[in-house]
Amino acid sequence: MEYENQYRLTLRPKYDCLLFDLDDTLYPVSSGLQRECGKNIKDYMVEKLGIEKDKIVELSNALYKNYGTTMAGLRAIGYDFDYDEYHSYVHGRLPYENLRQDPQLRSLLLSLPVRKIIFTNADKDHAKKALKKLGLEDCFEGIICFETLNPTHKNTVSDDEDDIEFLGSSVTRNDSLKTPEIFDIIGHFDNPNPDITLPKTPIVCKPQESAIERALKIAKINPQRTLFFDDSVRNIQAGKRVGLHTVLVGSSQRPKGADYALESIHNIKQALPELWEMDMKSEVNYTGQVAVETSVTA
């Protein structure tokens, strides 16, 4: 045919990569892990940081609202603590026995013909333990976790960006001990002063756009050809702002910033059948004339 002499039709999948949050995304809220995690965080604030018990709820809510995680907020307002100790306390006592093997989800994930990566604010030990309990530990190419985005021995992105596990550094913090000066975030909002701004956190985490951008760089991900699954509306909206296609998990209501909404991750095939169809997108390549866009791979 006339056009066959002029053009070459190349078929390619619509997405190159699927980026999955872990907690309350790959398993349901009903497991109770997040509820217990919240309780452990409050206990840590009282027992380890000496915060008055009657201030815990209001403080933790303010920190979570303004910094994405309570941990990030605590560091921002001046509390200094060992990150590994914090994670061990908060996640070490979780009822992992509540998580069950999920052969249905495992089958769905293994049948997907694209890259699959975990992107969580949690530490690597928690991520590995939860995935193993779910029977999903071999379903993902790698894990982008707290240690990935917060290498403890320096303040920049790890040079080892080809590490397929994306697990960051295991170097122990060795900060000098000193009495911290604590910023009164509750007083800040009770009596606003336009000349005083909230302190910044040294912790990199979702929903910071910089955290998502760093994760994309480390894993060599093209956001325009990636689907991002998360149960947090804030995280989804931040992902959308950096160019990701987005899926809110845990609700059938699609908020602003979400391209799709799934009541359960198990509904992925019904909602996104194109993920299993390798010829959803076609490109016309002008033979020998124009360079063709290629997918980003690790």
GROMACS .gro file of C-alpha atoms in nm:
model
  298
    1MET     CA    1   0.000   0.000   0.000
    2GLU     CA    2   0.102   0.359  -0.055
    3TYR     CA    3   0.130   0.446   0.315
    4GLU     CA    4   0.316   0.127   0.399
    5ASN     CA    5   0.604   0.246   0.187
    6GLN     CA    6   0.615   0.570   0.383
    7TYR     CA    7   0.543   0.476   0.742
    8ARG     CA    8   0.613   0.197   0.991
    9LEU     CA    9   0.349   0.135   1.257
   10THR     CA   10   0.492   0.049   1.597
   11LEU     CA   11   0.275  -0.080   1.878
   12ARG     CA   12   0.367  -0.019   2.240
   13PRO     CA   13   0.191  -0.037   2.577
   14LYS     CA   14   0.040   0.281   2.717
   15TYR     CA   15   0.239   0.251   3.043
   16ASP     CA   16   0.595   0.143   3.112
   17CYS     CA   17   0.575   0.130   3.492
   18LEU     CA   18   0.330   0.089   3.779
   19LEU     CA   19   0.423   0.262   4.106
   20PHE     CA   20   0.244   0.122   4.412
   21ASP     CA   21   0.208   0.255   4.763
   22LEU     CA   22   0.206  -0.026   5.020
   23ASP     CA   23   0.007   0.037   5.338
   24ASP     CA   24  -0.372   0.055   5.292
   25THR     CA   25  -0.316   0.021   4.917
   26LEU     CA   26  -0.203  -0.339   4.870
   27TYR     CA   27  -0.399  -0.451   5.175
   28PRO     CA   28  -0.722  -0.313   5.325
   29VAL     CA   29  -0.759  -0.064   5.609
   30SER     CA   30  -0.956  -0.332   5.793
   31SER     CA   31  -0.628  -0.513   5.870
   32GLY     CA   32  -0.583  -0.266   6.154
   33LEU     CA   33  -0.211  -0.209   6.093
   34GLN     CA   34  -0.243   0.162   6.034
   35ARG     CA   35  -0.458   0.208   6.343
   36GLU     CA   36  -0.197   0.033   6.555
   37CYS     CA   37   0.079   0.229   6.383
   38GLY     CA   38  -0.091   0.554   6.483
   39LYS     CA   39  -0.117   0.433   6.841
   40ASN     CA   40   0.251   0.336   6.846
   41ILE     CA   41   0.352   0.679   6.715
   42LYS     CA   42   0.162   0.849   6.997
   43ASP     CA   43   0.319   0.615   7.253
   44TYR     CA   44   0.664   0.695   7.112
   45MET     CA   45   0.599   1.067   7.146
   46VAL     CA   46   0.515   1.023   7.514
   47GLU     CA   47   0.768   0.758   7.615
   48LYS     CA   48   1.070   0.856   7.404
   49LEU     CA   49   1.026   1.228   7.341
   50GLY     CA   50   0.866   1.326   7.671
   51ILE     CA   51   0.568   1.504   7.515
   52GLU     CA   52   0.274   1.555   7.751
   53LYS     CA   53   0.007   1.295   7.689
   54ASP     CA   54  -0.282   1.544   7.676
   55LYS     CA   55  -0.113   1.727   7.386
   56ILE     CA   56  -0.042   1.422   7.172
   57VAL     CA   57  -0.359   1.401   6.962
   58GLU     CA   58  -0.366   1.769   6.866
   59LEU     CA   59   0.007   1.777   6.801
   60SER     CA   60   0.021   1.460   6.592
   61ASN     CA   61  -0.275   1.577   6.384
   62ALA     CA   62  -0.108   1.913   6.318
   63LEU     CA   63   0.221   1.750   6.224
   64TYR     CA   64   0.058   1.498   5.990
   65LYS     CA   65  -0.152   1.768   5.824
   66ASN     CA   66   0.139   2.004   5.762
   67TYR     CA   67   0.428   1.766   5.696
   68GLY     CA   68   0.281   1.452   5.543
   69THR     CA   69   0.396   1.224   5.825
   70THR     CA   70   0.417   1.273   6.200
   71MET     CA   71   0.782   1.171   6.188
   72ALA     CA   72   0.866   1.443   5.936
   73GLY     CA   73   0.678   1.696   6.149
   74LEU     CA   74   0.856   1.599   6.469
   75ARG     CA   75   1.193   1.653   6.305
   76ALA     CA   76   1.077   1.984   6.160
   77ILE     CA   77   0.976   2.135   6.493
   78GLY     CA   78   1.301   2.037   6.659
   79TYR     CA   79   1.284   1.684   6.799
   80ASP     CA   80   1.594   1.477   6.731
   81PHE     CA   81   1.584   1.098   6.742
   82ASP     CA   82   1.734   0.793   6.577
   83TYR     CA   83   1.537   0.702   6.265
   84ASP     CA   84   1.596   0.328   6.301
   85GLU     CA   85   1.485   0.335   6.665
   86TYR     CA   86   1.170   0.524   6.568
   87HIS     CA   87   1.079   0.276   6.296
   88SER     CA   88   1.157  -0.020   6.519
   89TYR     CA   89   0.927   0.116   6.789
   90VAL     CA   90   0.645   0.219   6.555
   91HIS     CA   91   0.647  -0.080   6.319
   92GLY     CA   92   0.813  -0.348   6.531
   93ARG     CA   93   0.500  -0.405   6.739
   94LEU     CA   94   0.247  -0.411   6.456
   95PRO     CA   95   0.007  -0.709   6.428
   96TYR     CA   96   0.152  -0.847   6.105
   97GLU     CA   97  -0.042  -1.166   6.170
   98ASN     CA   98  -0.349  -0.972   6.053
   99LEU     CA   99  -0.208  -0.974   5.700
  100ARG     CA  100  -0.299  -1.277   5.493
  101GLN     CA  101  -0.153  -1.428   5.178
  102ASP     CA  102  -0.329  -1.276   4.876
  103PRO     CA  103  -0.302  -1.521   4.585
  104GLN     CA  104  -0.557  -1.324   4.379
  105LEU     CA  105  -0.352  -1.005   4.393
  106ARG     CA  106  -0.031  -1.199   4.341
  107SER     CA  107  -0.172  -1.350   4.022
  108LEU     CA  108  -0.285  -1.011   3.895
  109LEU     CA  109   0.052  -0.850   3.962
  110LEU     CA  110   0.254  -1.130   3.805
  111SER     CA  111   0.039  -1.119   3.493
  112LEU     CA  112   0.108  -0.749   3.435
  113PRO     CA  113   0.368  -0.714   3.155
  114VAL     CA  114   0.527  -0.390   3.283
  115ARG     CA  115   0.768  -0.274   3.556
  116LYS     CA  116   0.617  -0.274   3.907
  117ILE     CA  117   0.780  -0.083   4.195
  118ILE     CA  118   0.681  -0.017   4.558
  119PHE     CA  119   0.694   0.347   4.673
  120THR     CA  120   0.632   0.383   5.047
  121ASN     CA  121   0.714   0.630   5.324
  122ALA     CA  122   0.776   0.334   5.555
  123ASP     CA  123   1.115   0.180   5.633
  124LYS     CA  124   1.254  -0.113   5.438
  125ASP     CA  125   1.208  -0.372   5.716
  126HIS     CA  126   0.837  -0.295   5.741
  127ALA     CA  127   0.794  -0.301   5.363
  128LYS     CA  128   0.970  -0.636   5.327
  129LYS     CA  129   0.781  -0.792   5.617
  130ALA     CA  130   0.440  -0.674   5.493
  131LEU     CA  131   0.505  -0.789   5.136
  132LYS     CA  132   0.618  -1.131   5.259
  133LYS     CA  133   0.306  -1.170   5.473
  134LEU     CA  134   0.094  -1.086   5.168
  135GLY     CA  135   0.289  -1.332   4.950
  136LEU     CA  136   0.393  -1.049   4.718
  137GLU     CA  137   0.764  -1.023   4.795
  138ASP     CA  138   0.870  -1.135   4.445
  139CYS     CA  139   0.609  -0.937   4.251
  140PHE     CA  140   0.804  -0.611   4.236
  141GLU     CA  141   1.128  -0.501   4.074
  142GLY     CA  142   1.227  -0.292   4.374
  143ILE     CA  143   1.128  -0.093   4.681
  144ILE     CA  144   1.159   0.283   4.717
  145CYS     CA  145   1.130   0.340   5.091
  146PHE     CA  146   1.232   0.576   5.372
  147GLU     CA  147   1.599   0.478   5.352
  148THR     CA  148   1.601   0.533   4.975
  149LEU     CA  149   1.490   0.894   5.005
  150ASN     CA  150   1.672   0.965   5.332
  151PRO     CA  151   2.022   0.814   5.311
  152THR     CA  152   2.148   0.877   5.662
  153HIS     CA  153   2.510   0.949   5.569
  154LYS     CA  154   2.441   1.245   5.339
  155ASN     CA  155   2.176   1.490   5.227
  156THR     CA  156   2.172   1.421   4.855
  157VAL     CA  157   2.034   1.147   4.633
  158SER     CA  158   2.232   0.824   4.659
  159ASP     CA  159   2.497   0.785   4.390
  160ASP     CA  160   2.406   0.418   4.369
  161GLU     CA  161   2.098   0.472   4.156
  162ASP     CA  162   2.146   0.141   3.973
  163ASP     CA  163   2.079  -0.064   4.288
  164ILE     CA  164   1.774  -0.254   4.174
  165GLU     CA  165   1.637  -0.290   4.527
  166PHE     CA  166   1.638   0.089   4.575
  167LEU     CA  167   1.686   0.031   4.946
  168GLY     CA  168   1.913   0.321   5.035
  169SER     CA  169   2.182   0.332   5.301
  170SER     CA  170   2.213   0.137   5.624
  171VAL     CA  171   2.464   0.377   5.782
  172THR     CA  172   2.375   0.464   6.141
  173ARG     CA  173   2.309   0.822   6.247
  174ASN     CA  174   2.574   0.963   6.478
  175ASP     CA  175   2.448   1.311   6.562
  176SER     CA  176   2.584   1.480   6.871
  177LEU     CA  177   2.344   1.492   7.162
  178LYS     CA  178   2.195   1.829   7.240
  179THR     CA  179   1.881   1.974   7.390
  180PRO     CA  180   1.652   2.066   7.100
  181GLU     CA  181   1.467   2.395   7.073
  182ILE     CA  182   1.108   2.298   7.002
  183PHE     CA  183   0.889   2.507   6.773
  184ASP     CA  184   0.537   2.551   6.916
  185ILE     CA  185   0.330   2.452   6.614
  186ILE     CA  186   0.002   2.451   6.809
  187GLY     CA  187   0.068   2.803   6.936
  188HIS     CA  188   0.168   2.905   6.585
  189PHE     CA  189  -0.180   2.824   6.455
  190ASP     CA  190  -0.363   2.945   6.766
  191ASN     CA  191  -0.194   3.287   6.741
  192PRO     CA  192  -0.082   3.336   6.380
  193ASN     CA  193   0.212   3.566   6.320
  194PRO     CA  194   0.269   3.655   5.953
  195ASP     CA  195   0.639   3.708   6.023
  196ILE     CA  196   0.688   3.349   6.140
  197THR     CA  197   0.681   3.058   5.896
  198LEU     CA  198   0.667   2.686   5.966
  199PRO     CA  199   1.012   2.528   5.992
  200LYS     CA  200   1.111   2.288   5.716
  201THR     CA  201   1.165   1.918   5.774
  202PRO     CA  202   1.491   1.743   5.681
  203ILE     CA  203   1.290   1.428   5.603
  204VAL     CA  204   1.198   1.357   5.242
  205CYS     CA  205   0.861   1.184   5.208
  206LYS     CA  206   0.530   1.183   5.023
  207PRO     CA  207   0.337   1.406   4.961
  208GLN     CA  208   0.633   1.634   4.891
  209GLU     CA  209   0.670   1.677   4.517
  210SER     CA  210   1.047   1.668   4.565
  211ALA     CA  211   1.015   1.321   4.721
  212ILE     CA  212   0.820   1.190   4.422
  213GLU     CA  213   1.062   1.349   4.177
  214ARG     CA  214   1.356   1.194   4.363
  215ALA     CA  215   1.191   0.852   4.353
  216LEU     CA  216   1.134   0.884   3.978
  217LYS     CA  217   1.498   0.979   3.926
  218ILE     CA  218   1.635   0.694   4.137
  219ALA     CA  219   1.423   0.431   3.961
  220LYS     CA  220   1.464   0.594   3.617
  221ILE     CA  221   1.090   0.631   3.567
  222ASN     CA  222   0.916   0.839   3.302
  223PRO     CA  223   0.617   0.996   3.487
  224GLN     CA  224   0.419   1.042   3.166
  225ARG     CA  225   0.418   0.667   3.111
  226THR     CA  226   0.363   0.562   3.473
  227LEU     CA  227   0.054   0.483   3.681
  228PHE     CA  228   0.080   0.575   4.050
  229PHE     CA  229  -0.144   0.387   4.297
  230ASP     CA  230  -0.196   0.532   4.648
  231ASP     CA  231  -0.468   0.549   4.913
  232SER     CA  232  -0.386   0.911   5.004
  233VAL     CA  233  -0.559   1.191   4.813
  234ARG     CA  234  -0.271   1.425   4.899
  235ASN     CA  235  -0.016   1.184   4.758
  236ILE     CA  236  -0.221   1.131   4.445
  237GLN     CA  237  -0.257   1.503   4.386
  238ALA     CA  238   0.117   1.557   4.436
  239GLY     CA  239   0.187   1.276   4.190
  240LYS     CA  240  -0.042   1.437   3.938
  241ARG     CA  241   0.143   1.768   3.970
  242VAL     CA  242   0.473   1.602   3.877
  243GLY     CA  243   0.319   1.438   3.569
  244LEU     CA  244   0.215   1.090   3.687
  245HIS     CA  245  -0.107   0.919   3.588
  246THR     CA  246  -0.288   0.850   3.914
  247VAL     CA  247  -0.513   0.589   4.076
  248LEU     CA  248  -0.675   0.645   4.416
  249VAL     CA  249  -0.720   0.313   4.598
  250GLY     CA  250  -0.981   0.257   4.870
  251SER     CA  251  -1.263   0.470   4.733
  252SER     CA  252  -1.494   0.461   4.434
  253GLN     CA  253  -1.514   0.842   4.437
  254ARG     CA  254  -1.259   1.004   4.208
  255PRO     CA  255  -1.125   1.327   4.363
  256LYS     CA  256  -0.946   1.606   4.182
  257GLY     CA  257  -0.603   1.485   4.077
  258ALA     CA  258  -0.703   1.120   4.036
  259ASP     CA  259  -0.744   0.971   3.689
  260TYR     CA  260  -0.902   0.657   3.832
  261ALA     CA  261  -1.052   0.544   4.163
  262LEU     CA  262  -1.064   0.184   4.286
  263GLU     CA  263  -1.261   0.062   4.585
  264SER     CA  264  -1.003  -0.217   4.612
  265ILE     CA  265  -0.674  -0.294   4.444
  266HIS     CA  266  -0.837  -0.621   4.338
  267ASN     CA  267  -1.053  -0.421   4.095
  268ILE     CA  268  -0.752  -0.317   3.892
  269LYS     CA  269  -0.824  -0.543   3.593
  270GLN     CA  270  -1.186  -0.435   3.566
  271ALA     CA  271  -1.098  -0.065   3.588
  272LEU     CA  272  -0.777  -0.074   3.381
  273PRO     CA  273  -0.798  -0.360   3.129
  274GLU     CA  274  -0.555  -0.172   2.903
  275LEU     CA  275  -0.273  -0.271   3.137
  276TRP     CA  276  -0.302  -0.621   2.999
  277GLU     CA  277  -0.331  -0.511   2.639
  278MET     CA  278   0.005  -0.448   2.478
  279ASP     CA  279  -0.127  -0.265   2.173
  280MET     CA  280  -0.326   0.015   2.331
  281LYS     CA  281  -0.102   0.286   2.190
  282SER     CA  282   0.037   0.311   1.841
  283GLU     CA  283   0.303   0.541   1.708
  284VAL     CA  284   0.380   0.634   1.350
  285ASN     CA  285   0.755   0.638   1.289
  286TYR     CA  286   0.882   0.837   0.993
  287THR     CA  287   1.142   0.592   0.861
  288GLY     CA  288   1.491   0.735   0.868
  289GLN     CA  289   1.373   1.089   0.925
  290VAL     CA  290   1.261   1.150   1.281
  291ALA     CA  291   1.386   0.994   1.606
  292VAL     CA  292   1.114   0.797   1.782
  293GLU     CA  293   1.041   0.849   2.151
  294THR     CA  294   1.154   0.544   2.344
  295SER     CA  295   1.042   0.427   2.686
  296VAL     CA  296   1.255   0.491   2.994
  297THR     CA  297   1.400   0.172   3.143
  298ALA     CA  298   1.631   0.103   3.432
   0.00000   0.00000   0.00000
